[in-house]
Coordinates of C-alpha atoms in Angstrom, one line a residue:
Chain W
X1306 CA 37.6 -4.0 -8.6
X1307 CA 35.7 -1.5 -6.3
X1308 CA 32.6 -1.3 -5.0
X1309 CA 31.3 1.7 -5.9
X1310 CA 33.0 3.8 -8.4
X1311 CA 32.3 8.0 -9.9
X1312 CA 33.7 8.8 -12.0
X1313 CA 33.4 13.0 -13.8
X1314 CA 31.0 13.6 -11.7
X1315 CA 29.2 17.0 -12.8
X1316 CA 26.0 18.2 -11.8
X1317 CA 24.4 22.0 -12.6
X1318 CA 21.6 23.9 -11.7
X1319 CA 20.7 25.6 -14.8
X1320 CA 24.2 28.2 -14.2
X1321 CA 24.5 26.5 -10.7
X1322 CA 27.6 24.1 -10.1
X1323 CA 26.7 21.5 -6.9
X1324 CA 29.3 19.3 -8.4
X1325 CA 32.3 19.9 -10.3
X1326 CA 33.8 17.1 -12.3
X1327 CA 34.5 14.7 -8.7
X1328 CA 36.4 11.5 -9.2
X1329 CA 36.4 9.2 -6.6
X1330 CA 36.2 5.1 -5.6
X1331 CA 34.7 3.2 -2.7
X1332 CA 36.6 -0.9 -2.0
X1333 CA 34.5 -2.8 -0.6
X1334 CA 34.3 -2.9 3.5
X1335 CA 35.4 0.5 4.0
X1336 CA 33.9 2.7 5.4
X1337 CA 33.7 6.5 3.6
X1338 CA 33.7 9.8 4.7
X1339 CA 32.8 13.4 3.0
X1340 CA 33.3 16.0 4.3
X1341 CA 32.5 18.9 3.6
X1342 CA 30.1 22.6 4.5
X1343 CA 26.1 22.7 3.8
X1344 CA 26.4 23.7 0.2
X1345 CA 29.2 21.8 -0.4
X1346 CA 27.8 19.6 -2.8
X1347 CA 27.4 16.0 -0.9
X1348 CA 23.2 15.9 -0.6
X1349 CA 23.8 16.9 -4.4
X1350 CA 26.8 13.3 -4.5
X1351 CA 24.7 11.0 -2.7
X1352 CA 21.2 11.8 -4.3
X1353 CA 22.9 11.2 -7.6
X1354 CA 24.8 7.7 -6.7
X1355 CA 21.5 6.4 -5.4
X1356 CA 19.2 7.6 -8.6
X1357 CA 17.7 10.1 -6.8
X1358 CA 18.8 12.6 -9.1
X1359 CA 20.6 12.7 -12.7
X1360 CA 23.8 13.1 -13.6
X1361 CA 24.7 16.1 -15.8
X1362 CA 28.0 14.3 -16.7
X1363 CA 30.2 11.5 -15.4
X1364 CA 29.6 7.6 -14.2
X1365 CA 28.4 6.2 -11.6
X1366 CA 28.4 2.6 -11.1
X1367 CA 28.0 0.2 -8.1
X1368 CA 29.4 -3.6 -7.2
X1369 CA 29.4 -2.7 -11.3
X1370 CA 26.1 -1.5 -11.8
X1371 CA 26.0 1.2 -14.1
X1372 CA 23.7 4.2 -12.0
X1373 CA 22.0 5.4 -14.7
X1374 CA 21.4 2.6 -17.0
X1375 CA 21.0 -0.1 -14.8
X1376 CA 18.7 2.0 -11.6
X1377 CA 16.8 -0.5 -10.2
X1378 CA 19.3 -3.3 -10.5
X1379 CA 21.9 -1.0 -8.9
X1380 CA 19.3 0.6 -6.1
X1381 CA 18.4 -3.4 -4.7
X1382 CA 21.6 -3.9 -3.6
X1383 CA 21.5 -0.7 -1.7
X1384 CA 20.3 1.1 1.9
X1385 CA 20.1 4.4 1.7
X1386 CA 19.6 7.0 4.9
X1387 CA 18.3 10.1 3.9
X1388 CA 19.3 13.4 5.5
X1389 CA 15.6 13.3 7.3
X1390 CA 14.1 10.2 9.2
X1391 CA 11.1 9.8 6.3
X1392 CA 9.1 6.7 7.6
X1393 CA 5.4 6.9 7.7
X1394 CA 4.5 8.6 10.3
X1395 CA 1.1 7.4 11.0
X1396 CA 2.0 3.1 10.7
X1397 CA 4.0 1.6 14.1
X1398 CA 8.0 1.0 13.9
X1399 CA 7.6 -3.2 13.7
X1400 CA 4.6 -2.3 10.2
X1401 CA 7.3 0.7 8.3
X1402 CA 9.8 -2.2 8.5
X1403 CA 8.1 -4.9 6.9
X1404 CA 6.8 -1.9 4.7
X1405 CA 10.1 -1.4 3.6
X1406 CA 11.0 -4.5 3.5
X1407 CA 8.5 -6.0 1.1
X1408 CA 9.8 -2.8 -1.5
X1409 CA 12.1 -4.4 -1.7
X1410 CA 10.3 -8.1 -2.4
X1411 CA 10.4 -10.0 0.3
X1412 CA 8.2 -12.5 1.7
X1413 CA 5.8 -11.8 4.8
X1414 CA 7.8 -14.2 6.7
X1415 CA 11.3 -13.1 6.0
X1416 CA 10.4 -9.4 6.5
X1417 CA 8.8 -10.6 10.1
X1418 CA 12.2 -12.3 10.9
X1419 CA 14.4 -9.0 9.9
X1420 CA 11.7 -6.4 11.4
X1421 CA 12.0 -7.8 15.0
X1422 CA 16.4 -9.4 14.1
X1423 CA 16.6 -5.1 13.8
X1424 CA 14.1 -3.5 16.1
X1425 CA 16.1 -5.7 18.9
X1426 CA 20.0 -4.3 17.2
X1427 CA 18.3 -1.2 17.5
X1428 CA 17.4 -1.2 21.2
X1429 CA 14.1 0.1 19.5
X1430 CA 11.9 -3.5 20.9
X1431 CA 9.3 -1.9 23.0
X1432 CA 9.3 0.7 21.0
X1433 CA 8.3 -1.4 18.3
X1434 CA 4.5 -0.9 18.1
X1435 CA 4.4 2.8 18.8
X1436 CA 3.5 5.2 15.8
X1437 CA 6.6 6.3 13.8
X1438 CA 5.0 10.1 14.9
X1439 CA 5.7 8.7 19.0
X1440 CA 9.5 8.5 17.9
X1441 CA 12.1 9.8 19.7
X1442 CA 14.1 12.5 16.6
X1443 CA 17.6 9.8 17.5
X1444 CA 14.2 6.7 17.7
X1445 CA 13.6 7.9 14.8
X1446 CA 17.2 8.3 12.9
X1447 CA 17.4 4.4 14.4
X1448 CA 14.2 3.5 13.0
X1449 CA 15.3 5.2 9.5
X1450 CA 18.4 3.5 9.1
X1451 CA 17.1 0.3 10.3
X1452 CA 14.9 0.3 7.0
X1453 CA 17.6 1.0 5.0
X1454 CA 18.8 -2.1 6.5
X1455 CA 16.7 -4.4 5.8
X1456 CA 17.6 -6.4 2.9
X1457 CA 21.0 -6.9 3.8
X1458 CA 22.2 -4.7 1.0
X1459 CA 26.1 -3.9 0.1
X1460 CA 26.6 -0.8 0.8
X1461 CA 24.8 2.1 2.6
X1462 CA 24.6 5.6 1.9
X1463 CA 24.4 7.4 4.9
X1464 CA 23.4 11.3 4.5
X1465 CA 24.4 12.8 7.8
X1466 CA 23.7 10.2 10.2
X1467 CA 23.8 12.0 13.5
X1468 CA 23.2 15.5 12.8
X1469 CA 20.3 16.3 15.0
X1470 CA 20.9 13.6 18.0
X1471 CA 21.7 12.9 21.4
X1472 CA 24.7 11.4 21.8
X1473 CA 23.7 8.0 23.1
X1474 CA 21.7 7.6 20.3
X1475 CA 25.1 9.1 17.8
X1476 CA 27.6 6.8 19.5
X1477 CA 25.3 3.8 19.2
X1478 CA 25.4 4.5 15.5
X1479 CA 28.7 5.2 15.1
X1480 CA 29.3 1.8 16.8
X1481 CA 26.4 0.2 14.3
X1482 CA 28.8 1.4 11.5
X1483 CA 31.4 0.3 12.5
X1484 CA 30.0 -3.7 12.8
X1485 CA 28.4 -3.2 9.8
X1486 CA 32.0 -2.7 8.5
X1487 CA 33.2 -5.7 10.0
X1488 CA 30.0 -7.4 8.4
X1489 CA 31.6 -6.7 4.7
X1490 CA 28.9 -3.7 4.1
X1491 CA 30.3 -0.9 1.5
X1492 CA 29.7 3.0 4.0
X1493 CA 29.4 6.0 2.0
X1494 CA 28.9 8.5 4.7
X1495 CA 27.7 12.8 4.4
X1496 CA 28.8 13.8 8.2
X1497 CA 29.4 18.0 9.1
X1498 CA 31.1 16.2 12.1
X1499 CA 34.8 16.0 12.2
X1500 CA 35.7 13.8 14.7
X1501 CA 32.4 11.9 13.6
X1502 CA 34.9 11.4 9.9
X1503 CA 38.1 10.8 12.2
X1504 CA 36.7 8.3 14.0
X1505 CA 35.1 5.6 11.9
X1506 CA 36.4 5.9 8.1
X1507 CA 38.8 4.3 7.1
X1508 CA 39.0 6.9 4.1
X1509 CA 37.7 10.9 4.0
X1510 CA 37.3 13.2 1.0
X1511 CA 37.0 17.0 1.8
X1512 CA 33.9 18.9 -0.4
X1513 CA 34.1 21.9 -0.8
X1514 CA 32.2 24.7 -3.5
X1515 CA 31.5 21.4 -5.8
X1516 CA 34.8 20.0 -5.5
X1517 CA 36.9 17.1 -4.0
X1518 CA 39.8 19.2 -2.2
X1519 CA 41.6 16.3 -0.5
X1520 CA 40.9 12.8 -0.2
X1521 CA 43.0 9.7 1.6
X1522 CA 43.0 8.0 5.1
X1523 CA 43.4 10.1 8.4
X1524 CA 46.6 9.7 8.4
X1525 CA 47.6 10.1 5.1
X1526 CA 45.4 13.7 5.1
X1527 CA 46.9 15.0 8.0
X1528 CA 50.3 14.3 6.5
X1529 CA 49.6 16.2 3.1
X1530 CA 49.3 19.4 5.1
X1531 CA 53.9 21.0 5.7
X1532 CA 53.5 21.7 9.7
X1533 CA 56.9 22.2 12.2
X1534 CA 56.9 20.3 14.9
X1535 CA 55.5 21.1 18.2
X1536 CA 55.9 20.5 21.8
X1537 CA 54.1 21.6 24.5
X1538 CA 55.1 22.4 28.2
X1539 CA 53.2 23.2 31.0
X1540 CA 55.6 24.2 33.8
X1541 CA 55.5 26.3 37.0
X1542 CA 56.3 29.8 36.6
X1543 CA 55.2 31.8 34.1
X1544 CA 57.4 31.5 30.4
X1545 CA 57.3 34.6 30.1
X1546 CA 60.4 35.3 32.2
X1547 CA 62.6 31.9 30.0
X1548 CA 61.2 32.6 26.0
X1549 CA 64.0 34.2 24.6
X1550 CA 66.1 32.3 26.8
X1551 CA 65.1 29.3 25.1
X1552 CA 64.9 30.5 21.6
X1553 CA 68.5 31.7 21.7
X1554 CA 69.6 28.0 23.8
X1555 CA 67.7 26.1 21.2
X1556 CA 68.7 27.5 17.1
X1557 CA 65.6 27.3 14.9
X1558 CA 63.1 26.8 17.5
X1559 CA 60.4 29.5 18.3
X1560 CA 59.2 29.9 21.2
X1561 CA 55.2 30.9 21.6
X1562 CA 53.3 32.0 24.7
X1563 CA 49.8 30.2 26.3
X1564 CA 47.0 32.3 27.8
X1565 CA 47.8 30.4 30.4
X1566 CA 50.8 30.8 30.5
X1567 CA 52.7 27.6 29.2
X1568 CA 54.9 27.8 26.5
X1569 CA 54.9 25.6 22.6
X1570 CA 58.4 25.0 20.8
X1571 CA 58.4 25.0 17.3
X1572 CA 60.9 24.2 15.3
X1573 CA 61.2 22.7 11.5
X1574 CA 63.3 19.7 12.8
X1575 CA 62.1 17.0 15.4
X1576 CA 63.4 18.4 18.9
X1577 CA 64.7 16.3 21.0
X1578 CA 63.0 16.1 24.3
X1579 CA 65.8 16.3 27.0
X1580 CA 67.9 18.3 26.6
X1581 CA 65.2 21.1 26.7
X1582 CA 64.3 19.3 30.4
X1583 CA 68.3 20.2 31.2
X1584 CA 67.5 23.7 30.1
X1585 CA 64.0 24.0 32.9
X1586 CA 66.2 22.1 35.8
X1587 CA 69.0 23.9 35.5
X1588 CA 67.0 26.7 36.1
X1589 CA 64.9 25.3 39.1
X1590 CA 62.0 25.3 36.9
X1591 CA 59.2 22.0 37.3
X1592 CA 58.1 20.8 34.6
X1593 CA 54.6 19.3 34.6
X1594 CA 53.1 18.8 31.1
X1595 CA 55.5 18.0 28.1
X1596 CA 53.3 16.9 25.4
X1597 CA 54.0 16.5 21.2
X1598 CA 51.1 18.9 19.6
X1599 CA 50.4 17.5 16.4
X1600 CA 47.7 19.0 13.8
X1601 CA 44.5 17.8 14.3
X1602 CA 42.0 16.7 11.2
X1603 CA 40.5 20.1 11.8
X1604 CA 43.5 21.9 11.1
X1605 CA 44.0 19.4 7.8
X1606 CA 40.1 20.7 6.6
X1607 CA 40.8 24.1 7.5
X1608 CA 44.1 24.8 5.7
X1609 CA 42.9 22.6 2.6
X1610 CA 39.7 24.0 2.6
X1611 CA 40.1 28.2 3.6
X1612 CA 36.9 27.0 5.3
X1613 CA 37.4 27.7 9.4
X1614 CA 35.9 24.0 10.9
X1615 CA 33.5 26.9 12.9
X1616 CA 31.1 26.8 9.5
X1617 CA 30.4 22.8 9.7
X1618 CA 29.6 23.1 13.5
X1619 CA 27.4 25.8 13.1
X1620 CA 26.1 23.7 9.4
X1621 CA 25.1 21.0 11.8
X1622 CA 24.2 23.3 14.9
X1623 CA 21.0 24.1 12.6
X1624 CA 20.0 21.0 12.4
X1625 CA 19.8 20.3 16.0
X1626 CA 22.4 19.3 18.9
X1627 CA 24.5 16.5 19.0
Chain X
X1498 CA 7.5 -11.7 -8.2
X1499 CA 9.3 -9.7 -6.4
X1500 CA 6.7 -6.3 -8.0
X1501 CA 3.7 -8.1 -7.0
X1502 CA 4.7 -7.7 -3.6
X1503 CA 6.0 -4.2 -3.4
X1504 CA 2.6 -3.2 -5.1
X1505 CA 0.5 -5.3 -3.6
X1506 CA 1.9 -3.8 -0.1
X1507 CA 1.6 0.1 -1.8
X1508 CA -1.7 -1.0 -1.6
X1509 CA -1.8 -2.7 1.5
X1510 CA -0.6 0.3 3.0
X1511 CA -2.6 3.3 1.5
X1512 CA -5.8 1.7 1.6
X1513 CA -4.7 1.0 5.6
X1514 CA -3.3 5.3 6.0
X1515 CA -5.5 7.1 4.1
X1516 CA -8.9 5.7 2.8
X1517 CA -10.2 3.5 5.7
X1518 CA -9.0 6.0 7.4
X1519 CA -12.8 7.4 9.2
X1520 CA -13.2 10.8 7.9
X1521 CA -12.4 9.4 4.1
X1522 CA -14.9 6.5 4.9
X1523 CA -17.7 9.3 6.0
X1524 CA -16.6 11.8 2.7
X1525 CA -17.0 8.4 1.1
X1526 CA -20.5 7.8 2.3
X1527 CA -21.8 11.7 2.8
X1528 CA -20.8 13.3 -0.3
X1529 CA -22.9 10.4 -3.0
X1530 CA -25.3 10.9 0.1
X1531 CA -26.2 14.0 0.3
X1532 CA -25.5 14.7 -3.9
X1533 CA -28.7 12.0 -4.2
X1534 CA -30.4 13.6 -1.3
X1535 CA -30.1 16.9 -2.4
X1536 CA -31.3 16.1 -6.3
X1537 CA -35.1 13.9 -4.9
X1538 CA -35.0 16.8 -2.3
X1539 CA -34.6 19.4 -5.1
X1540 CA -36.9 17.4 -7.5
X1541 CA -39.0 15.0 -5.7
X1542 CA -40.9 14.2 -9.5
X1543 CA -38.1 13.2 -10.9
X1544 CA -37.2 10.3 -12.6
X1545 CA -34.6 9.1 -9.9
X1546 CA -32.7 6.7 -12.5
X1547 CA -32.4 9.6 -14.9
X1548 CA -29.8 11.2 -11.4
X1549 CA -27.8 8.3 -11.2
X1550 CA -25.4 8.9 -14.5
X1551 CA -25.1 12.3 -13.3
X1552 CA -24.9 11.2 -8.9
X1553 CA -22.4 8.3 -9.8
X1554 CA -20.0 10.1 -12.2
X1555 CA -19.3 12.9 -9.5
X1556 CA -19.1 11.0 -6.6
X1557 CA -16.4 9.2 -8.3
X1558 CA -14.7 12.2 -10.1
X1559 CA -14.4 14.4 -6.7
X1560 CA -13.7 10.5 -4.7
X1561 CA -10.3 10.0 -6.6
X1562 CA -9.3 12.9 -8.2
X1563 CA -8.4 14.8 -4.4
X1564 CA -7.9 12.0 -2.9
X1565 CA -4.5 10.6 -4.8
X1566 CA -3.0 14.2 -5.3
X1567 CA -4.1 15.5 -1.5
X1568 CA -2.4 11.6 -0.3
X1569 CA 0.9 12.0 -3.1
X1570 CA 1.5 15.2 -1.9
X1571 CA 1.4 14.5 1.6
X1572 CA 3.7 12.1 1.2
X1573 CA 5.8 14.5 -1.1
X1574 CA 6.2 16.8 1.3
X1575 CA 7.4 14.5 4.3
X1576 CA 9.9 12.7 2.0
X1577 CA 8.3 9.0 2.9
X1578 CA 7.3 9.3 -0.7
X1579 CA 11.0 8.7 -2.1
X1580 CA 10.7 5.6 0.0
X1581 CA 8.7 4.1 -3.3
X1582 CA 11.3 6.5 -5.9
X1583 CA 14.6 5.0 -4.6
X1584 CA 12.7 0.6 -3.8
X1585 CA 13.6 -1.2 -6.9
X1586 CA 10.8 -1.1 -8.7
X1587 CA 9.3 0.4 -11.8
X1588 CA 7.8 3.3 -12.2
X1589 CA 4.9 2.1 -13.6
X1590 CA 4.8 -0.5 -11.0
X1591 CA 4.4 1.9 -8.9
X1592 CA 2.0 4.0 -9.9
X1593 CA -0.6 1.6 -10.8
X1594 CA 0.1 1.3 -7.2
X1595 CA 0.0 4.2 -5.9
X1596 CA -3.4 4.6 -8.0
X1597 CA -5.1 1.3 -7.8
X1598 CA -6.2 2.6 -3.8
X1599 CA -7.8 5.5 -5.3
X1600 CA -9.4 3.2 -8.3
X1601 CA -11.2 1.3 -5.6
X1602 CA -12.4 4.6 -3.4
X1603 CA -13.9 5.6 -6.4
X1604 CA -15.7 2.5 -7.3
X1605 CA -17.3 2.6 -3.3
X1606 CA -17.9 6.0 -4.2
X1607 CA -19.5 5.5 -7.3
X1608 CA -22.1 2.4 -5.3
X1609 CA -23.4 4.2 -2.7
X1610 CA -26.0 5.9 -4.8
X1611 CA -26.7 3.5 -6.4
X1612 CA -27.6 1.8 -3.1
X1613 CA -29.7 4.1 -1.3
X1614 CA -31.7 4.9 -5.7
X1615 CA -32.4 1.2 -5.1
X1616 CA -34.2 1.7 -1.9
X1617 CA -36.8 4.3 -4.2
X1618 CA -36.4 2.7 -7.4
X1619 CA -36.9 -0.6 -9.0
X1620 CA -33.0 -2.0 -10.4
X1621 CA -32.7 -5.4 -11.8
X1622 CA -33.2 -3.9 -15.1
X1623 CA -30.1 -3.0 -15.4
X1624 CA -26.3 -3.8 -16.9
X1625 CA -24.6 -4.1 -14.2
X1626 CA -21.6 -5.1 -15.8
X1627 CA -21.9 -2.4 -18.4
X1628 CA -22.2 0.3 -15.4
X1629 CA -19.6 -1.3 -13.0
X1630 CA -16.7 -1.3 -16.6
X1631 CA -17.8 2.4 -17.1
X1632 CA -17.5 3.0 -13.1
X1633 CA -14.0 1.1 -13.1
X1634 CA -12.7 3.6 -16.2
X1635 CA -14.5 6.9 -15.4
X1636 CA -11.9 5.7 -12.2
X1637 CA -9.3 4.8 -13.1
X1638 CA -8.5 8.0 -15.5
X1639 CA -10.1 10.8 -12.5
X1640 CA -7.3 8.1 -10.8
X1641 CA -4.8 9.4 -12.5
X1642 CA -6.1 12.5 -13.1
X1643 CA -5.1 12.7 -10.3
X1644 CA -1.8 11.9 -10.5
X1645 CA -0.9 13.9 -13.1
X1646 CA -2.7 17.0 -10.5
X1647 CA 0.3 15.9 -7.8
X1648 CA 2.8 16.4 -9.7
X1649 CA 2.1 18.9 -10.3
X1650 CA 1.2 20.6 -7.1
X1651 CA 4.0 21.2 -4.3
X1652 CA 1.6 21.9 -1.1
X1653 CA -2.2 19.7 -0.3
X1654 CA -3.2 23.0 -0.6
X1655 CA -1.7 23.6 -4.2
X1656 CA -3.5 19.9 -4.6
X1657 CA -7.0 20.9 -3.8
X1658 CA -7.0 23.9 -5.5
X1659 CA -5.0 22.4 -8.7
X1660 CA -8.1 20.1 -8.4
X1661 CA -11.5 22.0 -8.1
X1662 CA -10.1 24.4 -10.8
X1663 CA -10.3 21.1 -13.0
X1664 CA -13.3 19.2 -11.8
X1665 CA -15.6 21.8 -11.6
X1666 CA -15.4 22.5 -15.6
X1667 CA -15.8 19.3 -16.3
X1668 CA -18.7 18.9 -14.8
X1669 CA -20.2 21.2 -16.3
X1670 CA -19.0 20.3 -19.7
X1671 CA -19.3 16.6 -19.2
X1672 CA -22.9 16.4 -20.4
X1673 CA -24.1 16.5 -17.1
X1674 CA -26.4 18.6 -16.5
X1675 CA -26.4 20.4 -19.9
X1676 CA -26.0 18.4 -22.9
X1677 CA -23.8 18.7 -25.4
X1678 CA -25.7 19.5 -27.6
X1679 CA -27.6 22.7 -26.0
X1680 CA -23.5 23.6 -24.6
X1681 CA -22.1 27.2 -26.9
X1682 CA -21.3 25.7 -30.6
X1683 CA -16.9 26.8 -29.0
X1684 CA -17.4 24.8 -25.6
X1685 CA -18.4 21.4 -27.7
X1686 CA -14.5 20.6 -28.9
X1687 CA -13.2 20.8 -25.0
X1688 CA -15.9 18.1 -24.0
X1689 CA -15.3 16.0 -26.9
X1690 CA -11.8 16.0 -24.7
X1691 CA -12.8 14.4 -21.2
X1692 CA -12.5 11.7 -20.2
X1693 CA -16.4 12.1 -18.3
X1694 CA -18.1 12.6 -21.3
X1695 CA -17.2 9.9 -22.7
X1696 CA -17.9 7.7 -19.0
X1697 CA -21.1 9.1 -18.5
X1698 CA -22.6 9.2 -21.7
X1699 CA -22.1 4.9 -21.2
X1700 CA -24.0 5.8 -17.8
X1701 CA -26.9 7.3 -20.0
X1702 CA -26.8 4.7 -21.8
X1703 CA -26.8 1.9 -19.3
X1704 CA -29.8 3.4 -17.2
X1705 CA -31.8 5.6 -18.6
X1706 CA -30.6 4.5 -22.7
X1707 CA -30.0 8.4 -23.2
X1708 CA -26.4 7.6 -24.9
X1709 CA -25.0 9.6 -27.7
X1710 CA -22.6 7.1 -28.7
X1711 CA -21.8 3.5 -28.9
X1712 CA -21.0 2.8 -26.0
X1713 CA -17.6 0.3 -27.4
X1714 CA -16.9 4.1 -29.0
X1715 CA -16.3 5.2 -25.0
X1716 CA -15.2 2.4 -23.2
X1717 CA -12.7 2.3 -27.3
X1718 CA -11.5 6.4 -26.2
X1719 CA -11.5 5.9 -22.5
X1720 CA -8.8 3.4 -22.7
X1721 CA -6.6 5.5 -25.0
X1722 CA -7.2 8.2 -22.2
X1723 CA -6.1 5.6 -19.3
X1724 CA -3.0 5.0 -20.7
X1725 CA -2.1 8.4 -21.9
X1726 CA -2.7 9.8 -18.9
X1727 CA -0.9 6.7 -17.1
X1728 CA 2.6 7.6 -19.6
X1729 CA 1.8 10.6 -19.5
X1730 CA 2.1 10.2 -15.3
X1731 CA 4.9 8.2 -15.5
X1732 CA 7.0 10.0 -17.7
X1733 CA 6.2 13.8 -15.3
X1734 CA 7.3 12.0 -13.3
X1735 CA 10.9 10.8 -14.4
X1736 CA 11.3 14.2 -15.6
X1737 CA 9.7 16.0 -12.1
X1738 CA 11.0 13.8 -9.5
X1739 CA 13.9 12.7 -10.3
X1740 CA 15.5 15.6 -10.9

C-alpha cells in the first residue's frame, strides 16, 4: 500500500481551477518531488494534502487514513514545513520546539529531550536560547524543519524548504532530507529548483497550470523526450573550417558550431567515437575534449511543460537568493 | 491526556507571550483604575458601590475583546496560527485554549476596581460567589466575541476597529450608563440581545440590589450566549480558515 495516495484531486476558487484532476502515489521511504513555477498549483496541492484546505473533489489518504474525513488523525503522523518559517518570534528556539511537541501531546521530559536532540542535529544548540526573531533566514528554516520533526512523523511535507536561504544551509537541509529517507520517512517536497529535485528526489512530478504533465524517476523522465545522440568536441582548430566535410563523411549527422568554436555532432543513432577521432587525426587536428551530450532534467521540464526554466529561477529569485 | 497537554501549553504560551507582557499588565491595571478614578472625581459624593458593576463590566469588556482579536489576528498574519490549525487537536480544544488566557486576563481586569474600591468602602456584605461567576460569564462571552471579531479581521488594525464598533454601542445599550427602561422603545430589544446586559444586571443585583431580572435567569441566558458563540466561532474558523 502506498504511504500517500492522491486520486483525482481538484481545487477551484470560483471559476479559477488551481488543481485539476491530479493523481499520484508516494511509496514509504520515498522522496517525491513536486516541481513547477509559481501559480502552478503546488501550494494548493500541499495545503489539501495536509488538511489546511478542502479539496473541491478527489481523495487523499496518508497511511490509509482519509485526510478529508479523519484530518486530525492524519495530521498526527505528518510533519509540515510551510513555505514560510512560521514559529513564534518571541520564543527561543528550544521553547519553540517544546511548544510544537506539546501540540502533539508529548510529555515534558520527552519533548525537552527531543528538542535538545534536534537542536544538536541541526547545529543550532548554541542558538537554542536565542529568540526566533534573532535567527538568520537559514537558521529559521532549519528550526522550522526541526519543529516538523519533533514528533517523529511518518510523512514529511516540505514546501520550498531551501528557497531564499544560503548555500551552506541549503546543503545541510538536502543532506538531512536524504538521511530522513534512509530512516524510512516519506518525503513530499515542492521546489522551484530543478537541480535540487534531480539531486535528491526518487521520483518527480512536473506540475503546470494545475495539471501533472509528467511523473517518474529522473532517468524515466530523461528518456521520455525524444532526442538525438550528440557528442561535443573541443579541438585546437576553428571548427567552421571542417564542419561541412565532417557532415559529408558521416552520413546522417548534423554538425553545429558552438559560440566558443567547438562543435557538436548530432545523429539519430549513437555515433562511434573512433572514426570521428581518426577524421580529426588525418587532418592534423588535436582533440582536447569529447563528451556525450545528455538532455538535462531542465531540458525535459522545458520540453514537457513549455515553460522556460528561467521562469522557475526567476520565481526562486523573487523569494531570495539560494 | 494529549489534548490536555496541548490545551495547557497553548494557554501557558499565550499568558507568557501576550498577557504577562508589561504593556498588557499596565493596561490591565491602568485602564480600570483610571475609569474608577474618573468616576470618583466626577461625582465625589456618589456611592462607589453603585459604580462598581459598571466599572467591572467595562474593564472585562475592554480587556477581553481587544486582546483576543488582536493576538489571533497577529498570529494569523505571521502564520504561526497555522501551527495550531495543523496540530492534531480538535478545533474545540484550540478555541478553548485560546480564550482561556483572555478569560483569566478579563477576571484580573475585573478585580482591579474592586481592590481599589476596597480601600474606600466596606465590601464584606457582597456575595462574591455571584460576582465571581458573573465576571466569569462576562469574560467568556466577551472573549468569544473577540474571537468572532478575529475571524472577520485580516489585519490587527481591522480587529481593533471592529472591536470598538461593537464595544461602544454595547456599553450604552446594556444599561450601564442609561437604565434600559429609559432607552427609546425601538432600542430596547437590542439591549436584550447583548450578553453584557445580563452580566451587568447580575452585578447590579450583587452590589446594590437593583437587578431587573432574576440572577438565575441571567446566568442561564449568559450560558446560552456562551455556548452559541462558541459554536459559531468554531464553525466560522472551520469555514473561513480551512479553505
